[in-house]
Amino acid sequence: MVENVAQLDRVFHALASAPRREILRRAARERCTVGQLAAHFDMSLAAVAKHVKVLEEAALLRATREGRLHWCELDPAALEPARASIEELRAHWNGKLDRLEALLIAELAPEPRAPRRRTTKRAKGRR
């Protein structure tokens, strides 16, 4: 279990960076080299390579080496634990919000009134 928590932490850490999320989007569209990825960013090849390394450590990217080229492609299975974790939190908070909504509706609903007894003229005279 500790390894799963550590891996989940690595995934969320990797996803916390806008450039890394963009690298993932590009790698999801097509297999590409680190150099091809770097061409889309206003940063050095070395900086992009560091981002790729973080994504590899989180198992979000599979990198293969062919000669001097490092090819990257998304491994979507690595996102599943993060998706499941977010879904668990979403379900928890939706349950809490549903209970709060029911409570507020119950409190704001008008209280039912007891039916008024109608009196007739005859009944008035007997009193």
XYZ file of N, CA, C and O in Angstrom:
508
model
N 0.818 -1.197 0.000
C 0.000 0.000 0.000
C 0.860 1.259 0.000
O 0.542 2.210 -0.670
N 1.958 1.246 0.728
C 2.828 2.421 0.786
C 3.376 2.752 -0.598
O 3.445 3.911 -0.980
N 3.727 1.715 -1.380
C 4.209 1.968 -2.734
C 3.129 2.627 -3.584
O 3.416 3.524 -4.363
N 1.882 2.208 -3.430
C 0.799 2.820 -4.198
C 0.616 4.283 -3.834
O 0.379 5.103 -4.703
N 0.724 4.603 -2.556
C 0.601 5.989 -2.122
C 1.760 6.809 -2.676
O 1.561 7.915 -3.182
N 2.955 6.267 -2.611
C 4.126 6.980 -3.141
C 3.993 7.188 -4.651
O 4.317 8.267 -5.164
N 3.502 6.178 -5.359
C 3.316 6.303 -6.808
C 2.245 7.344 -7.116
O 2.404 8.155 -8.024
N 1.170 7.336 -6.353
C 0.113 8.324 -6.549
C 0.650 9.733 -6.301
O 0.334 10.664 -7.047
N 1.487 9.886 -5.285
C 2.124 11.185 -5.024
C 2.978 11.625 -6.211
O 2.971 12.795 -6.591
N 3.723 10.685 -6.792
C 4.550 11.026 -7.966
C 3.678 11.470 -9.141
O 4.018 12.416 -9.852
N 2.551 10.793 -9.339
C 1.657 11.151 -10.444
C 1.100 12.558 -10.234
O 1.148 13.393 -11.142
N 0.580 12.840 -9.033
C 0.021 14.173 -8.786
C 1.096 15.252 -8.837
O 0.841 16.356 -9.327
N 2.300 14.941 -8.356
C 3.405 15.902 -8.459
C 3.704 16.196 -9.931
O 3.863 17.356 -10.328
N 3.750 15.152 -10.739
C 4.041 15.335 -12.165
C 2.945 16.142 -12.850
O 3.227 17.004 -13.682
N 1.704 15.888 -12.477
C 0.582 16.593 -13.104
C 0.427 18.029 -12.608
O -0.330 18.805 -13.201
N 1.131 18.399 -11.560
C 1.011 19.741 -10.985
C 1.698 20.806 -11.833
O 1.531 21.997 -11.571
N 2.424 20.404 -12.845
C 3.176 21.349 -13.675
C 2.515 21.502 -15.047
O 2.273 20.512 -15.744
N 2.241 22.741 -15.430
C 1.618 23.010 -16.734
C 2.471 22.495 -17.906
O 1.930 21.862 -18.822
N 3.793 22.723 -17.912
C 4.585 22.181 -19.027
C 4.525 20.649 -19.094
O 4.452 20.078 -20.182
N 4.515 19.986 -17.951
C 4.444 18.520 -17.973
C 3.098 18.039 -18.482
O 3.018 17.060 -19.225
N 2.018 18.752 -18.119
C 0.707 18.366 -18.652
C 0.675 18.541 -20.162
O 0.114 17.715 -20.886
N 1.306 19.602 -20.661
C 1.351 19.820 -22.115
C 2.209 18.748 -22.795
O 1.870 18.275 -23.880
N 3.302 18.368 -22.174
C 4.129 17.276 -22.716
C 3.287 16.012 -22.810
O 3.331 15.294 -23.828
N 2.509 15.726 -21.793
C 1.636 14.541 -21.823
C 0.611 14.625 -22.944
O 0.345 13.635 -23.636
N 0.021 15.798 -23.135
C -0.958 15.964 -24.222
C -0.315 15.672 -25.574
O -0.895 14.986 -26.414
N 0.867 16.210 -25.767
C 1.555 15.996 -27.049
C 1.956 14.532 -27.226
O 1.806 13.972 -28.301
N 2.434 13.915 -26.160
C 2.831 12.506 -26.235
C 1.610 11.598 -26.400
O 1.729 10.489 -26.914
N 0.450 12.062 -25.959
C -0.779 11.286 -26.126
C -1.231 11.293 -27.588
O -1.791 10.306 -28.076
N -0.985 12.404 -28.273
C -1.385 12.506 -29.684
C -0.523 11.635 -30.585
O -1.018 11.014 -31.515
N 0.792 11.647 -30.303
C 1.708 10.853 -31.128
C 3.038 10.650 -30.397
O 3.430 11.441 -29.553
N 3.673 9.578 -30.752
C 5.018 9.287 -30.225
C 5.951 10.384 -30.731
O 5.909 10.743 -31.910
N 6.761 10.951 -29.848
C 7.633 12.043 -30.266
C 8.948 11.992 -29.499
O 9.055 11.362 -28.449
N 9.933 12.668 -30.033
C 11.232 12.721 -29.374
C 11.259 13.883 -28.388
O 10.424 14.794 -28.456
N 12.233 13.846 -27.507
C 12.396 14.948 -26.556
C 12.676 16.236 -27.322
O 12.167 17.303 -26.972
N 13.444 16.144 -28.387
C 13.732 17.322 -29.218
C 12.469 17.900 -29.842
O 12.293 19.119 -29.896
N 11.589 17.029 -30.321
C 10.325 17.501 -30.893
C 9.476 18.178 -29.826
O 8.822 19.188 -30.086
N 9.479 17.617 -28.632
C 8.736 18.237 -27.535
C 9.313 19.607 -27.200
O 8.577 20.569 -27.009
N 10.637 19.697 -27.137
C 11.303 20.942 -26.755
C 11.006 22.070 -27.730
O 10.975 23.238 -27.334
N 10.757 21.733 -28.990
C 10.486 22.757 -30.001
C 9.214 23.545 -29.691
O 9.046 24.665 -30.171
N 8.327 23.001 -28.881
C 7.057 23.656 -28.567
C 7.104 24.495 -27.291
O 6.095 25.073 -26.900
N 8.253 24.542 -26.644
C 8.352 25.243 -25.371
C 9.425 26.317 -25.426
O 10.395 26.196 -26.162
N 9.241 27.330 -24.618
C 10.235 28.397 -24.503
C 11.176 28.036 -23.351
O 11.242 28.733 -22.341
N 11.849 26.888 -23.502
C 12.823 26.441 -22.510
C 13.850 25.584 -23.224
O 13.631 25.127 -24.353
N 14.932 25.324 -22.554
C 16.016 24.560 -23.164
C 15.649 23.084 -23.293
O 14.734 22.578 -22.626
N 16.386 22.395 -24.142
C 16.222 20.951 -24.301
C 16.454 20.244 -22.967
O 15.724 19.315 -22.608
N 17.450 20.728 -22.215
C 17.760 20.123 -20.915
C 16.587 20.267 -19.949
O 16.271 19.341 -19.198
N 15.926 21.429 -19.966
C 14.778 21.645 -19.077
C 13.627 20.717 -19.456
O 12.987 20.116 -18.587
N 13.369 20.569 -20.745
C 12.311 19.663 -21.198
C 12.670 18.227 -20.815
O 11.817 17.460 -20.357
N 13.936 17.871 -20.961
C 14.380 16.525 -20.601
C 14.150 16.254 -19.109
O 13.784 15.138 -18.726
N 14.328 17.273 -18.280
C 14.068 17.104 -16.834
C 12.579 16.864 -16.581
O 12.213 16.037 -15.748
N 11.742 17.598 -17.299
C 10.300 17.379 -17.168
C 9.929 15.957 -17.620
O 9.127 15.284 -16.972
N 10.530 15.515 -18.709
C 10.276 14.162 -19.213
C 10.701 13.133 -18.167
O 10.005 12.144 -17.927
N 11.812 13.383 -17.513
C 12.304 12.467 -16.470
C 11.289 12.343 -15.326
O 11.016 11.238 -14.848
N 10.725 13.470 -14.900
C 9.716 13.447 -13.833
C 8.503 12.632 -14.290
O 7.963 11.825 -13.533
N 8.098 12.817 -15.532
C 6.960 12.066 -16.067
C 7.270 10.575 -16.177
O 6.397 9.734 -15.928
N 8.499 10.245 -16.519
C 8.912 8.836 -16.559
C 8.890 8.230 -15.163
O 8.424 7.104 -14.978
N 9.395 8.951 -14.175
C 9.424 8.450 -12.799
C 8.015 8.221 -12.255
O 7.805 7.353 -11.420
N 7.053 8.989 -12.764
C 5.655 8.812 -12.367
C 4.976 7.749 -13.227
O 3.792 7.488 -13.045
N 5.724 7.153 -14.140
C 5.232 6.126 -15.064
C 4.149 6.656 -16.005
O 3.380 5.886 -16.563
N 4.102 7.966 -16.196
C 3.132 8.559 -17.108
C 3.621 8.535 -18.552
O 2.819 8.540 -19.484
N 4.920 8.522 -18.712
C 5.530 8.453 -20.037
C 6.391 7.206 -20.135
O 7.085 6.857 -19.183
N 6.324 6.584 -21.287
C 7.265 5.511 -21.601
C 8.278 6.114 -22.565
O 7.912 6.658 -23.602
N 9.517 6.015 -22.197
C 10.574 6.549 -23.051
C 11.433 5.386 -23.533
O 11.825 4.525 -22.754
N 11.643 5.369 -24.827
C 12.507 4.341 -25.405
C 13.626 5.054 -26.154
O 13.458 6.168 -26.645
N 14.739 4.370 -26.227
C 15.891 4.972 -26.877
C 16.200 4.195 -28.152
O 16.296 2.969 -28.142
N 16.314 4.929 -29.218
C 16.710 4.358 -30.504
C 17.885 5.187 -31.008
O 17.706 6.298 -31.489
N 19.063 4.646 -30.836
C 20.264 5.403 -31.187
C 20.391 6.609 -30.284
O 20.388 6.499 -29.070
N 20.467 7.775 -30.891
C 20.598 9.002 -30.116
C 19.247 9.623 -29.757
O 19.187 10.595 -29.019
N 18.181 9.072 -30.296
C 16.855 9.646 -30.065
C 16.156 8.989 -28.885
O 16.191 7.764 -28.739
N 15.526 9.813 -28.086
C 14.700 9.335 -26.969
C 13.246 9.598 -27.357
O 12.836 10.752 -27.480
N 12.499 8.522 -27.566
C 11.100 8.620 -27.963
C 10.208 8.551 -26.727
O 10.457 7.773 -25.817
N 9.155 9.342 -26.735
C 8.236 9.396 -25.596
C 6.819 9.110 -26.071
O 6.405 9.574 -27.129
N 6.095 8.347 -25.255
C 4.668 8.160 -25.501
C 3.949 8.015 -24.169
O 4.516 7.530 -23.188
N 2.719 8.459 -24.160
C 1.907 8.423 -22.947
C 1.588 6.986 -22.564
O 1.327 6.142 -23.422
N 1.615 6.713 -21.262
C 1.123 5.437 -20.738
C -0.148 5.763 -19.963
O -0.099 6.103 -18.780
N -1.317 5.671 -20.607
C -2.557 6.107 -19.962
C -2.933 5.277 -18.740
O -3.656 5.756 -17.869
N -2.449 4.056 -18.633
C -2.779 3.212 -17.476
C -2.276 3.838 -16.179
O -2.874 3.637 -15.119
N -1.220 4.618 -16.245
C -0.666 5.246 -15.038
C -1.595 6.315 -14.480
O -1.479 6.683 -13.314
N -2.527 6.804 -15.287
C -3.471 7.813 -14.816
C -4.641 7.207 -14.039
O -5.339 7.912 -13.316
N -4.865 5.920 -14.168
C -6.017 5.270 -13.538
C -6.049 5.435 -12.016
O -7.099 5.786 -11.470
N -4.955 5.194 -11.294
C -5.017 5.395 -9.833
C -5.355 6.841 -9.453
O -6.097 7.073 -8.493
N -4.863 7.808 -10.204
C -5.178 9.215 -9.930
C -6.656 9.474 -10.201
O -7.335 10.147 -9.412
N -7.172 8.932 -11.299
C -8.584 9.099 -11.626
C -9.461 8.480 -10.534
O -10.432 9.075 -10.084
N -9.086 7.287 -10.081
C -9.858 6.608 -9.039
C -9.819 7.396 -7.727
O -10.834 7.497 -7.027
N -8.677 7.964 -7.406
C -8.551 8.763 -6.188
C -9.430 10.009 -6.258
O -10.127 10.352 -5.295
N -9.419 10.668 -7.390
C -10.253 11.860 -7.575
C -11.731 11.476 -7.526
O -12.543 12.174 -6.918
N -12.089 10.364 -8.136
C -13.480 9.904 -8.137
C -13.948 9.594 -6.711
O -15.079 9.920 -6.336
N -13.088 8.990 -5.919
C -13.423 8.695 -4.521
C -13.703 9.988 -3.748
O -14.681 10.078 -2.992
N -12.859 10.992 -3.945
C -13.068 12.283 -3.283
C -14.341 12.965 -3.783
O -15.106 13.543 -2.999
N -14.579 12.877 -5.087
C -15.781 13.478 -5.671
C -17.034 12.847 -5.066
O -17.964 13.539 -4.662
N -17.052 11.529 -4.977
C -18.210 10.835 -4.416
C -18.419 11.212 -2.951
O -19.552 11.426 -2.506
N -17.331 11.308 -2.208
C -17.414 11.694 -0.790
C -18.055 13.068 -0.648
O -18.991 13.255 0.133
N -17.546 14.045 -1.399
C -18.054 15.411 -1.257
C -19.443 15.560 -1.855
O -20.255 16.339 -1.340
N -19.747 14.835 -2.912
C -21.115 14.892 -3.449
C -22.114 14.374 -2.417
O -23.204 14.923 -2.275
N -21.747 13.316 -1.689
C -22.606 12.806 -0.628
C -22.844 13.843 0.452
O -23.972 14.041 0.918
N -21.782 14.509 0.858
C -21.911 15.556 1.884
C -22.786 16.709 1.382
O -23.630 17.221 2.116
N -22.580 17.117 0.147
C -23.372 18.218 -0.409
C -24.840 17.817 -0.573
O -25.736 18.644 -0.354
N -25.089 16.573 -0.947
C -26.476 16.102 -1.058
C -27.175 16.148 0.295
O -28.335 16.554 0.398
N -26.470 15.729 1.354
C -27.055 15.768 2.695
C -27.293 17.209 3.153
O -28.321 17.517 3.763
N -26.372 18.107 2.828
C -26.549 19.518 3.169
C -27.753 20.089 2.420
O -28.570 20.812 3.007
N -27.887 19.775 1.157
C -29.013 20.258 0.370
C -30.340 19.770 0.970
O -31.292 20.550 1.120
N -30.410 18.500 1.334
C -31.632 17.954 1.934
C -31.953 18.666 3.245
O -33.123 18.979 3.527
N -30.944 18.935 4.043
C -31.140 19.644 5.310
C -31.675 21.052 5.066
O -32.625 21.495 5.725
N -31.079 21.756 4.120
C -31.522 23.130 3.825
C -32.937 23.146 3.276
O -33.744 24.012 3.635
N -33.254 22.209 2.424
C -34.615 22.143 1.878
C -35.610 21.890 2.999
O -36.663 22.517 3.061
N -35.262 20.977 3.909
C -36.158 20.677 5.036
C -36.341 21.894 5.930
O -37.447 22.158 6.419
N -35.292 22.656 6.153
C -35.385 23.828 7.025
C -36.135 24.981 6.371
O -36.792 25.760 7.049
N -36.037 25.092 5.060
C -36.673 26.207 4.363
C -38.120 25.912 3.973
O -38.854 26.824 3.621
N -38.522 24.674 4.046
C -39.892 24.306 3.684
C -40.853 24.909 4.701
O -40.581 24.905 5.898
N -41.976 25.431 4.227
C -42.937 26.000 5.178
C -43.514 24.906 6.069
O -43.697 23.776 5.636
N -43.758 25.279 7.310
C -44.328 24.312 8.244
C -45.782 24.077 7.881
O -46.507 25.030 7.573
N -46.228 22.837 7.951
C -47.634 22.574 7.615
C -48.541 23.193 8.691
O -48.240 23.158 9.879
N -49.645 23.770 8.254
C -50.587 24.395 9.179
C -51.707 23.413 9.497
O -52.105 22.626 8.644
N -52.212 23.538 10.690
C -53.369 22.720 11.060
C -54.576 23.268 10.304
O -54.720 24.499 10.158
N -55.438 22.402 9.816
C -56.608 22.901 9.072
C -57.510 23.726 9.983
O -57.700 23.402 11.156
N -58.020 24.799 9.436
C -58.926 25.670 10.204
C -60.316 25.077 10.176
O -60.784 24.606 9.144
N -60.931 25.115 11.328
C -62.307 24.644 11.396
C -63.221 25.771 10.951
O -63.091 26.915 11.403
N -64.089 25.416 10.084
C -65.054 26.420 9.622
C -66.249 26.415 10.567
O -66.736 25.377 10.966
N -66.660 27.563 10.899
C -67.841 27.661 11.753
C -69.017 28.148 10.919
O -68.860 29.014 10.053
N -70.131 27.598 11.171
C -71.344 28.040 10.463
C -72.081 29.040 11.336
O -71.805 29.179 12.540
N -73.025 29.710 10.770
C -73.806 30.693 11.537
C -74.512 30.013 12.696
O -74.587 30.529 13.782
N -74.978 28.843 12.441
C -75.708 28.108 13.464
C -74.788 27.786 14.645
O -75.158 27.934 15.792
N -73.578 27.360 14.325
C -72.630 27.001 15.382
C -72.246 28.234 16.182
O -72.013 28.159 17.376
N -72.207 29.389 15.523
C -71.848 30.607 16.238
C -72.917 30.966 17.264
O -72.614 31.395 18.354
N -74.132 30.785 16.901
C -75.214 31.136 17.792
C -75.292 30.232 19.007
O -75.775 30.620 20.050
N -74.820 29.057 18.960
C -74.871 28.121 20.080
C -73.823 28.426 21.109
O -73.889 27.953 22.230
N -72.874 29.129 20.821
C -71.768 29.375 21.765
C -72.140 30.231 22.869
O -72.792 31.034 23.149
